[in-house]
Every structure is written in C-alpha cells, then in structure tokens.
C-alpha cells in the first residue's frame, strides 16, 4: 500500500486527474479542490464494515470507521483502492471496542477517531461500564497525537460515544448516545470538558443524540429520544441545546432509528442529511444556514432491512449513503463477519430533487 504521507504530498496532482477507472467524471471542478466523482461504487475489502465515513478534501481520500474490527479504512475513490487499514494495539479486533465515528479537521488535516465500548450499543445502554476513547491521528507523520480515556471524565455515568466534530479553533466534540452528552476536547488534547451532560436522574437506556454536524460555530445534533433537531453554540463555555422548529412538523427517527448526520459542503451549510437506519435519509434545509428554523424536505428511501443507512458522506461533488450490514454472523474466533463487498449508493440526484422542488 502507498503511504498516506506520499498521497498527501501528491494531492495537488490528484486534483488534476481527468479520468478514473471507477468514477464517472464531470466537466467542472468539485468542491474542496478534489475532482468530480459520481455513481454507485463498491469497496472490495474483507471485513471492512464501515459505520461512518468522512471525505478529506485535502487528500481526496475517504476515511471510514470500521465497526466490528475497530479499525480505520482509508480509501482512494479515484483509483478504487484501499490505501491503508489503520490498526490500534489493544483496540483492533478486541470485542470490547468498536470504531465508528471519524472526522477530519479540514483546516489541519488531523483525523479524530471515536473508540466506543461495544457493550453500550450491544445492550441498548443497559451496560455502559466499558471504556471509551477519543484518538487523534496525524496522517502526515502517521502517528497518534493522543489517545484520551473519556470514561475518566464521565465516571461511567453516561456513554455510547459514536460521532465527532470540530470547531474552527480545532477543538473536538464527541457525542454520546446513552443518554445524550457531548464532551469537548481542547485542541492540544490536554483538557476534556463535560460540555453538555444529562441531568439526573440519568437513564442510560434512553437513546439520545446520535450524530453531530458543524458549520462554523454552529453545532447540530439529532436527539433520537425527542425526535428533535438541536442547535448548539460552540462559542459557549457549556453546551445549551436549542430546539430547531421544523416545518412541516417532523420527528427525527419516526421512520426508522436515527443515526449519523451531515451538512454537505456542496450546499454551504444550508442542507442537513439525517441517516435513519431502516428507512433512508431525511433531508432538511435552513436557507440562511442559521438553523434557527428548518424545513423538512422529504426522505430518500432505503428498503433493505438487513442493511442499515448509518451515515452519509460527500465525495467530490456527490452524496452517498454509508451502508452497514448488521445481520452477518461473526466468524468464529474473530470480531467481524465474512463479508467482502461494501456498496456506497449515490443519492445526489434524489437529494437535489428535494432541494429544488
């Protein structure tokens, strides 16, 4: 496999590519400087199982949190090749841990990785006794900058960490689901602040926030318990959720379990995509990107109950469903199933049709 650092140094050349074996290339330059890319594609990688994904517009590489084996897959969509599979001693292929949430700071290029205690999700919040971590990886030097034990901050009172975002200053925000919480990690990794925490009595089986999406200092979260969309101000010293009124009224998760959320770059923070595991992707809009209110535009449907829509991702100028198969039997003695092919479905036209209707 080619080194990540070499690919980063060659990113400018990548942006000049005009044809690719797996992408149908359009005539205009894409968002973030990466070449245009669209069409369904499949990643052929044994036991990948991507739960979430983030496309880095500097390197033009796709980072994926690979749930069951607790690894991070790095894929070049323009050459249709896996560049690397990041493994972490003590975490990878350890049944106590999952890796789902990944995020790339588009200013620094640093990669945030959420390691969650698997029992929290396996038991629906009944057992949150495991340890959760947030890691930051430097793709230029290919080393971990930090690995922080989040459970030392939560004292095991709440958990289920699964997604991550950054503010413009490089601080990292990690969202927990059982029940809703957000931890803020300082840019240098030295301080973890309980930025938004549940109020007593804490009921760990209440599935709350599932995903985060950021635009400047606006942080959005989808609260599965209430079905509401929440807005936070990342300039604030503490996280105070403000419910975003939705017209027409819509309860997030009402058509399926809610999951990851995304503000695609192509819409400049005005469109939010919410993955609803069993039913598809809900589409919302705030025309001025303030998210003081939102329109519910409709649903991009998904109809396979054996594969969940866990997130969305923009690659080049196109939008994709991230699909996670949850029905595969675990290979004896391992932590994952035996699947090799993992499809990504292009939903660009469906989303655009809802936005322009």
CSV table of C-alpha atoms in Angstrom, one decimal:
chain,number,residue,atom,x,y,z
A,1,UNK,CA,0.0,0.0,0.0
A,2,UNK,CA,1.2,3.5,-0.8
A,3,UNK,CA,1.9,5.6,2.3
A,4,UNK,CA,-0.6,8.3,3.3
A,5,UNK,CA,2.1,10.9,3.5
A,6,UNK,CA,3.1,10.3,-0.1
A,7,UNK,CA,-0.6,10.6,-1.2
A,8,UNK,CA,-1.0,13.8,0.7
A,9,UNK,CA,2.1,15.3,-1.0
A,10,UNK,CA,0.6,14.2,-4.3
A,11,UNK,CA,-2.9,15.6,-3.6
A,12,UNK,CA,-2.4,18.5,-5.9
A,13,UNK,CA,-1.7,16.1,-8.8
A,14,UNK,CA,-4.7,14.1,-7.8
A,15,UNK,CA,-6.9,17.1,-8.3
A,16,UNK,CA,-5.8,17.4,-11.8
A,17,UNK,CA,-6.8,13.9,-12.8
A,18,UNK,CA,-9.4,13.8,-15.7
A,19,UNK,CA,-10.5,10.2,-15.8
A,20,UNK,CA,-10.7,7.4,-13.3
A,21,UNK,CA,-11.4,3.7,-13.5
A,22,UNK,CA,-14.4,3.8,-11.2
A,23,UNK,CA,-15.7,7.4,-11.3
A,24,UNK,CA,-17.7,9.0,-14.0
A,25,UNK,CA,-16.1,12.4,-14.3
A,26,UNK,CA,-18.0,15.6,-14.9
A,27,UNK,CA,-16.6,18.7,-16.6
A,28,UNK,CA,-16.4,21.1,-13.6
A,29,UNK,CA,-14.0,21.1,-10.7
A,30,UNK,CA,-15.5,19.7,-7.5
A,31,UNK,CA,-15.9,21.2,-4.0
A,32,UNK,CA,-12.8,21.4,-1.9
A,33,UNK,CA,-10.5,21.1,-4.9
A,34,UNK,CA,-11.0,17.3,-5.4
A,35,UNK,CA,-12.0,16.1,-8.8
A,36,UNK,CA,-15.7,15.4,-9.5
A,37,UNK,CA,-16.9,11.9,-8.8
A,38,UNK,CA,-20.3,10.2,-9.0
A,39,UNK,CA,-22.1,6.9,-9.5
A,40,UNK,CA,-22.6,3.9,-7.2
A,41,UNK,CA,-19.4,2.1,-6.2
A,42,UNK,CA,-18.4,-0.9,-4.1
A,43,UNK,CA,-15.3,-1.2,-1.9
A,44,UNK,CA,-13.9,-4.8,-2.0
A,45,UNK,CA,-12.2,-5.3,1.3
A,46,UNK,CA,-12.6,-8.3,3.6
A,47,UNK,CA,-14.4,-7.4,6.9
A,48,UNK,CA,-14.5,-3.7,6.3
A,49,UNK,CA,-18.0,-2.9,7.7
A,50,UNK,CA,-17.9,0.9,7.5
A,51,UNK,CA,-20.2,2.5,10.1
A,52,UNK,CA,-19.3,6.1,9.4
A,53,UNK,CA,-17.2,7.9,6.8
A,54,UNK,CA,-15.6,11.3,6.2
A,55,UNK,CA,-14.1,12.6,2.9
A,56,UNK,CA,-10.9,14.6,3.3
A,57,UNK,CA,-11.0,17.4,0.8
A,58,UNK,CA,-7.2,18.0,1.1
A,59,UNK,CA,-6.0,14.5,0.3
A,60,UNK,CA,-9.2,13.4,-1.6
A,61,UNK,CA,-9.3,10.3,0.5
A,62,UNK,CA,-12.2,8.6,2.2
A,63,UNK,CA,-11.8,7.7,5.9
A,64,UNK,CA,-14.1,5.1,7.3
A,65,UNK,CA,-14.7,3.9,10.9
A,66,UNK,CA,-14.8,0.1,10.5
A,67,UNK,CA,-17.1,-1.0,13.3
A,68,UNK,CA,-16.6,-4.6,14.2
A,69,UNK,CA,-12.8,-4.9,13.8
A,70,UNK,CA,-12.2,-1.4,15.3
A,71,UNK,CA,-10.0,-0.2,12.5
A,72,UNK,CA,-10.0,2.9,10.2
A,73,UNK,CA,-10.1,2.2,6.5
A,74,UNK,CA,-8.6,4.7,4.1
A,75,UNK,CA,-9.9,4.5,0.5
A,76,UNK,CA,-9.0,6.4,-2.7
A,77,UNK,CA,-12.2,6.6,-4.7
A,78,UNK,CA,-10.4,7.9,-7.8
A,79,UNK,CA,-8.3,4.7,-8.1
A,80,UNK,CA,-10.8,2.4,-6.4
A,81,UNK,CA,-8.2,1.1,-4.0
A,82,UNK,CA,-7.8,0.8,-0.2
A,83,UNK,CA,-4.8,2.9,0.7
A,84,UNK,CA,-4.4,1.7,4.3
A,85,UNK,CA,-6.2,0.0,7.2
A,86,UNK,CA,-5.2,1.7,10.5
A,87,UNK,CA,-4.9,-0.7,13.4
A,88,UNK,CA,-4.5,0.2,17.0
A,89,UNK,CA,-2.9,-2.1,19.6
A,90,UNK,CA,-5.3,-3.2,22.3
A,91,UNK,CA,-8.3,-1.9,20.4
A,92,UNK,CA,-8.3,-3.5,17.0
A,93,UNK,CA,-10.0,-6.9,16.9
A,94,UNK,CA,-10.9,-6.6,20.6
A,95,UNK,CA,-14.5,-7.4,21.2
A,96,UNK,CA,-14.7,-4.8,23.9
A,97,UNK,CA,-14.4,-2.0,21.4
A,98,UNK,CA,-15.9,-0.6,18.2
A,99,UNK,CA,-14.7,2.3,16.0
A,100,UNK,CA,-17.5,4.2,14.3
A,101,UNK,CA,-17.1,8.0,14.3
A,102,UNK,CA,-14.3,9.5,12.3
A,103,UNK,CA,-13.8,13.1,11.3
A,104,UNK,CA,-11.2,15.1,9.5
A,105,UNK,CA,-10.4,18.7,10.6
A,106,UNK,CA,-10.4,20.5,7.2
A,107,UNK,CA,-8.0,23.1,8.4
A,108,UNK,CA,-5.3,21.0,10.0
A,109,UNK,CA,-6.0,17.6,8.2
A,110,UNK,CA,-5.9,15.8,11.6
A,111,UNK,CA,-8.2,12.8,12.0
A,112,UNK,CA,-10.4,12.3,15.0
A,113,UNK,CA,-11.4,8.7,15.8
A,114,UNK,CA,-14.0,7.6,18.3
A,115,UNK,CA,-13.4,4.3,20.1
A,116,UNK,CA,-16.6,3.2,21.9
A,117,UNK,CA,-17.2,0.4,24.4
A,118,UNK,CA,-19.2,-2.1,22.4
A,119,UNK,CA,-21.4,-3.3,25.3
A,120,UNK,CA,-23.2,0.0,25.4
A,121,UNK,CA,-24.6,-0.5,21.9
A,122,UNK,CA,-24.9,-4.2,22.1
A,123,UNK,CA,-27.2,-3.8,25.2
A,124,UNK,CA,-29.0,-0.7,24.2
A,125,UNK,CA,-27.5,1.3,27.0
A,126,UNK,CA,-28.1,-1.2,29.8
A,127,UNK,CA,-24.3,-1.8,30.2
A,128,UNK,CA,-22.2,1.3,29.8
A,129,UNK,CA,-19.4,0.1,32.1
A,130,UNK,CA,-16.8,-0.1,29.3
A,131,UNK,CA,-14.1,2.4,28.4
A,132,UNK,CA,-14.4,5.0,25.7
A,133,UNK,CA,-11.6,6.8,24.0
A,134,UNK,CA,-11.0,9.7,21.5
A,135,UNK,CA,-7.9,9.5,19.4
A,136,UNK,CA,-6.3,12.0,17.1
A,137,UNK,CA,-4.1,10.7,14.2
A,138,UNK,CA,-1.7,12.8,12.1
A,139,UNK,CA,-1.8,11.5,8.5
A,140,UNK,CA,1.4,13.4,7.6
A,141,UNK,CA,3.5,11.7,10.3
A,142,UNK,CA,1.3,8.6,10.5
A,143,UNK,CA,1.3,8.7,14.3
A,144,UNK,CA,-1.3,9.1,17.1
A,145,UNK,CA,-1.1,12.5,18.7
A,146,UNK,CA,-3.2,11.4,21.6
A,147,UNK,CA,-5.5,8.7,23.0
A,148,UNK,CA,-7.7,10.0,25.7
A,149,UNK,CA,-9.8,8.0,28.1
A,150,UNK,CA,-13.2,9.7,28.0
A,151,UNK,CA,-14.6,7.4,30.8
A,152,UNK,CA,-12.3,9.1,33.3
A,153,UNK,CA,-14.3,12.3,32.6
A,154,UNK,CA,-17.8,10.7,32.5
A,155,UNK,CA,-17.0,8.4,35.5
A,156,UNK,CA,-19.1,5.8,33.7
A,157,UNK,CA,-22.4,7.6,34.4
A,158,UNK,CA,-23.2,8.0,30.7
A,159,UNK,CA,-21.7,6.7,27.5
A,160,UNK,CA,-22.3,5.3,24.0
A,161,UNK,CA,-19.9,7.6,22.2
A,162,UNK,CA,-20.1,7.4,18.4
A,163,UNK,CA,-19.6,10.6,16.4
A,164,UNK,CA,-17.2,13.6,16.4
A,165,UNK,CA,-17.0,17.2,15.1
A,166,UNK,CA,-14.5,20.1,15.3
A,167,UNK,CA,-14.9,23.8,15.7
A,168,UNK,CA,-12.9,26.4,13.7
A,169,UNK,CA,-10.3,26.5,16.5
A,170,UNK,CA,-9.5,22.8,16.4
A,171,UNK,CA,-11.4,21.7,19.5
A,172,UNK,CA,-13.0,18.3,19.2
A,173,UNK,CA,-16.6,17.5,20.2
A,174,UNK,CA,-17.6,13.9,20.9
A,175,UNK,CA,-21.2,12.8,21.1
A,176,UNK,CA,-22.6,10.2,23.4
A,177,UNK,CA,-26.0,8.4,23.0
A,178,UNK,CA,-26.8,6.7,26.3
A,179,UNK,CA,-28.1,9.2,27.2
A,180,UNK,CA,-27.3,12.4,25.3
A,181,UNK,CA,-24.0,14.0,26.1
A,182,UNK,CA,-21.2,16.0,24.4
A,183,UNK,CA,-17.6,16.1,25.6
A,184,UNK,CA,-15.3,18.9,24.4
A,185,UNK,CA,-11.6,18.1,23.9
A,186,UNK,CA,-9.2,21.0,23.7
A,187,UNK,CA,-7.0,21.4,20.6
A,188,UNK,CA,-3.9,20.2,22.4
A,189,UNK,CA,-5.8,17.2,23.8
A,190,UNK,CA,-4.9,18.2,27.4
A,191,UNK,CA,-8.4,19.1,28.6
A,192,UNK,CA,-11.7,17.2,28.4
A,193,UNK,CA,-14.8,19.2,29.4
A,194,UNK,CA,-18.2,17.8,30.0
A,195,UNK,CA,-19.7,20.3,27.7
A,196,UNK,CA,-23.3,19.0,27.6
A,197,UNK,CA,-24.3,16.4,30.1
A,198,UNK,CA,-27.5,14.6,31.1
A,199,UNK,CA,-29.4,15.9,34.1
A,200,UNK,CA,-30.3,13.5,36.9
A,201,UNK,CA,-31.9,11.0,37.1
A,202,UNK,CA,-29.7,9.6,34.4
A,203,UNK,CA,-31.4,6.8,32.4
A,204,UNK,CA,-28.8,5.1,30.3
A,205,UNK,CA,-31.3,3.1,28.2
A,206,UNK,CA,-32.6,6.4,26.7
A,207,UNK,CA,-31.1,6.7,23.2
A,208,UNK,CA,-30.5,10.4,22.7
A,209,UNK,CA,-28.1,12.2,20.4
A,210,UNK,CA,-26.7,10.1,17.6
A,211,UNK,CA,-24.7,12.4,15.4
A,212,UNK,CA,-23.1,15.8,15.1
A,213,UNK,CA,-22.7,18.3,12.2
A,214,UNK,CA,-20.9,21.6,12.3
A,215,UNK,CA,-20.9,24.8,10.3
A,216,UNK,CA,-18.6,27.5,11.6
A,217,UNK,CA,-19.5,27.7,15.3
A,218,UNK,CA,-23.0,26.2,14.9
A,219,UNK,CA,-23.2,22.6,16.1
A,220,UNK,CA,-26.2,20.5,15.2
A,221,UNK,CA,-27.3,17.2,16.8
A,222,UNK,CA,-30.2,14.8,16.3
A,223,UNK,CA,-31.9,13.8,19.5
A,224,UNK,CA,-33.5,10.4,18.9
A,225,UNK,CA,-35.3,10.4,22.2
A,226,UNK,CA,-37.4,13.5,21.4
A,227,UNK,CA,-37.2,13.4,17.6
A,228,UNK,CA,-35.9,17.0,17.7
A,229,UNK,CA,-33.0,18.7,15.9
A,230,UNK,CA,-30.9,20.6,18.4
A,231,UNK,CA,-28.6,23.6,17.8
A,232,UNK,CA,-25.6,24.5,20.0
A,233,UNK,CA,-23.3,27.5,20.0
A,234,UNK,CA,-19.7,26.3,20.1
A,235,UNK,CA,-18.6,29.7,21.3
A,236,UNK,CA,-20.3,29.0,24.6
A,237,UNK,CA,-18.4,27.5,27.6
A,238,UNK,CA,-21.2,25.0,28.0
A,239,UNK,CA,-23.5,23.3,25.5
A,240,UNK,CA,-27.1,24.5,25.7
A,241,UNK,CA,-29.4,22.8,23.3
A,242,UNK,CA,-31.9,24.9,21.4
A,243,UNK,CA,-34.7,23.0,19.7
A,244,UNK,CA,-34.9,23.9,16.0
A,245,UNK,CA,-38.5,24.2,14.9
A,246,UNK,CA,-39.2,22.1,11.8
A,247,UNK,CA,-41.8,22.9,9.1
A,248,UNK,CA,-43.8,20.8,8.3
A,249,UNK,CA,-43.5,19.1,11.7
A,250,UNK,CA,-41.3,16.0,11.6
A,251,UNK,CA,-40.0,13.8,14.3
A,252,UNK,CA,-36.4,12.6,13.5
A,253,UNK,CA,-36.4,8.8,13.8
A,254,UNK,CA,-40.1,8.4,13.2
A,255,UNK,CA,-39.5,6.4,10.1
A,256,UNK,CA,-36.5,4.5,11.5
A,257,UNK,CA,-33.8,4.6,14.1
A,258,UNK,CA,-31.8,7.9,13.7
A,259,UNK,CA,-28.1,7.8,13.2
A,260,UNK,CA,-25.3,10.0,11.7
A,261,UNK,CA,-25.9,13.5,10.3
A,262,UNK,CA,-24.1,15.6,7.8
A,263,UNK,CA,-24.0,19.2,6.4
A,264,UNK,CA,-22.7,18.5,2.9
A,265,UNK,CA,-20.1,21.1,1.7
A,266,UNK,CA,-21.9,21.4,-1.7
A,267,UNK,CA,-24.8,23.2,0.0
A,268,UNK,CA,-22.7,25.5,2.1
A,269,UNK,CA,-24.3,24.6,5.4
A,270,UNK,CA,-27.9,25.0,4.2
A,271,UNK,CA,-28.9,21.3,3.9
A,272,UNK,CA,-28.7,18.7,6.6
A,273,UNK,CA,-28.8,14.9,5.9
A,274,UNK,CA,-30.0,12.6,8.7
A,275,UNK,CA,-29.5,8.9,8.3
A,276,UNK,CA,-32.5,6.9,9.6
A,277,UNK,CA,-31.1,3.4,9.7
A,278,UNK,CA,-34.1,1.4,8.4
A,279,UNK,CA,-35.8,3.9,6.1
A,280,UNK,CA,-33.3,6.1,4.4
A,281,UNK,CA,-32.0,9.7,4.6
A,282,UNK,CA,-34.1,12.6,5.8
A,283,UNK,CA,-33.4,16.0,4.2
A,284,UNK,CA,-33.7,19.3,6.0
A,285,UNK,CA,-32.9,22.9,4.9
A,286,UNK,CA,-32.1,26.2,6.5
A,287,UNK,CA,-32.0,28.7,3.6
A,288,UNK,CA,-29.7,31.1,5.5
A,289,UNK,CA,-27.6,28.4,7.2
A,290,UNK,CA,-28.5,29.8,10.7
A,291,UNK,CA,-30.5,26.7,11.7
A,292,UNK,CA,-32.8,28.9,13.8
A,293,UNK,CA,-35.5,27.0,11.9
A,294,UNK,CA,-35.6,24.3,9.3
A,295,UNK,CA,-37.7,22.9,6.6
A,296,UNK,CA,-38.3,19.1,6.2
A,297,UNK,CA,-37.9,18.5,2.5
A,298,UNK,CA,-38.5,14.7,2.5
A,299,UNK,CA,-36.9,11.3,2.5
A,300,UNK,CA,-34.5,9.5,0.2
A,301,UNK,CA,-35.8,6.0,0.8
A,302,UNK,CA,-34.0,2.7,1.6
A,303,UNK,CA,-35.8,-0.6,1.7
A,304,UNK,CA,-33.4,-3.3,2.7
A,305,UNK,CA,-34.0,-4.2,6.4
A,306,UNK,CA,-30.8,-6.3,6.6
A,307,UNK,CA,-28.5,-3.3,5.8
A,308,UNK,CA,-28.8,0.0,7.8
A,309,UNK,CA,-28.2,3.5,6.5
A,310,UNK,CA,-25.8,4.7,9.2
A,311,UNK,CA,-24.5,7.9,7.7
A,312,UNK,CA,-24.0,9.9,4.6
A,313,UNK,CA,-20.8,11.3,3.0
A,314,UNK,CA,-20.0,13.8,0.2
A,315,UNK,CA,-17.2,12.5,-2.1
A,316,UNK,CA,-16.2,15.1,-4.7
A,317,UNK,CA,-19.4,16.8,-5.5
A,318,UNK,CA,-21.7,13.8,-4.9
A,319,UNK,CA,-23.6,12.4,-1.9
A,320,UNK,CA,-23.6,8.8,-0.8
A,321,UNK,CA,-25.4,6.5,1.7
A,322,UNK,CA,-23.0,4.8,4.1
A,323,UNK,CA,-24.4,1.3,4.5
A,324,UNK,CA,-23.7,-1.1,7.4
A,325,UNK,CA,-24.8,-4.8,7.2
A,326,UNK,CA,-25.9,-5.8,10.7
A,327,UNK,CA,-27.1,-9.4,10.1
A,328,UNK,CA,-23.9,-11.1,9.3
A,329,UNK,CA,-22.8,-13.9,11.6
A,330,UNK,CA,-19.4,-13.3,13.3
A,331,UNK,CA,-16.6,-15.5,12.1
A,332,UNK,CA,-15.7,-17.9,15.0
A,333,UNK,CA,-12.8,-16.6,17.0
A,334,UNK,CA,-13.0,-13.2,15.3
A,335,UNK,CA,-14.9,-9.9,15.8
A,336,UNK,CA,-16.5,-9.5,12.4
A,337,UNK,CA,-18.5,-11.2,9.7
A,338,UNK,CA,-17.0,-12.6,6.5
A,339,UNK,CA,-18.4,-10.0,4.0
A,340,UNK,CA,-16.0,-8.5,1.4
A,341,UNK,CA,-18.2,-6.2,-0.8
A,342,UNK,CA,-19.5,-2.9,0.7
A,343,UNK,CA,-21.6,-0.7,-1.6
A,344,UNK,CA,-22.0,3.1,-1.5
A,345,UNK,CA,-25.1,4.4,-3.2
A,346,UNK,CA,-25.1,7.7,-5.0
A,347,UNK,CA,-28.1,9.8,-3.7
A,348,UNK,CA,-27.1,13.1,-5.3
A,349,UNK,CA,-30.0,13.4,-7.7
A,350,UNK,CA,-32.6,12.4,-5.1
A,351,UNK,CA,-31.3,15.0,-2.6
A,352,UNK,CA,-31.1,17.7,-5.3
A,353,UNK,CA,-34.7,16.9,-6.4
A,354,UNK,CA,-35.9,17.5,-2.9
A,355,UNK,CA,-33.9,20.7,-2.5
A,356,UNK,CA,-35.1,22.2,-5.8
A,357,UNK,CA,-38.7,21.1,-5.6
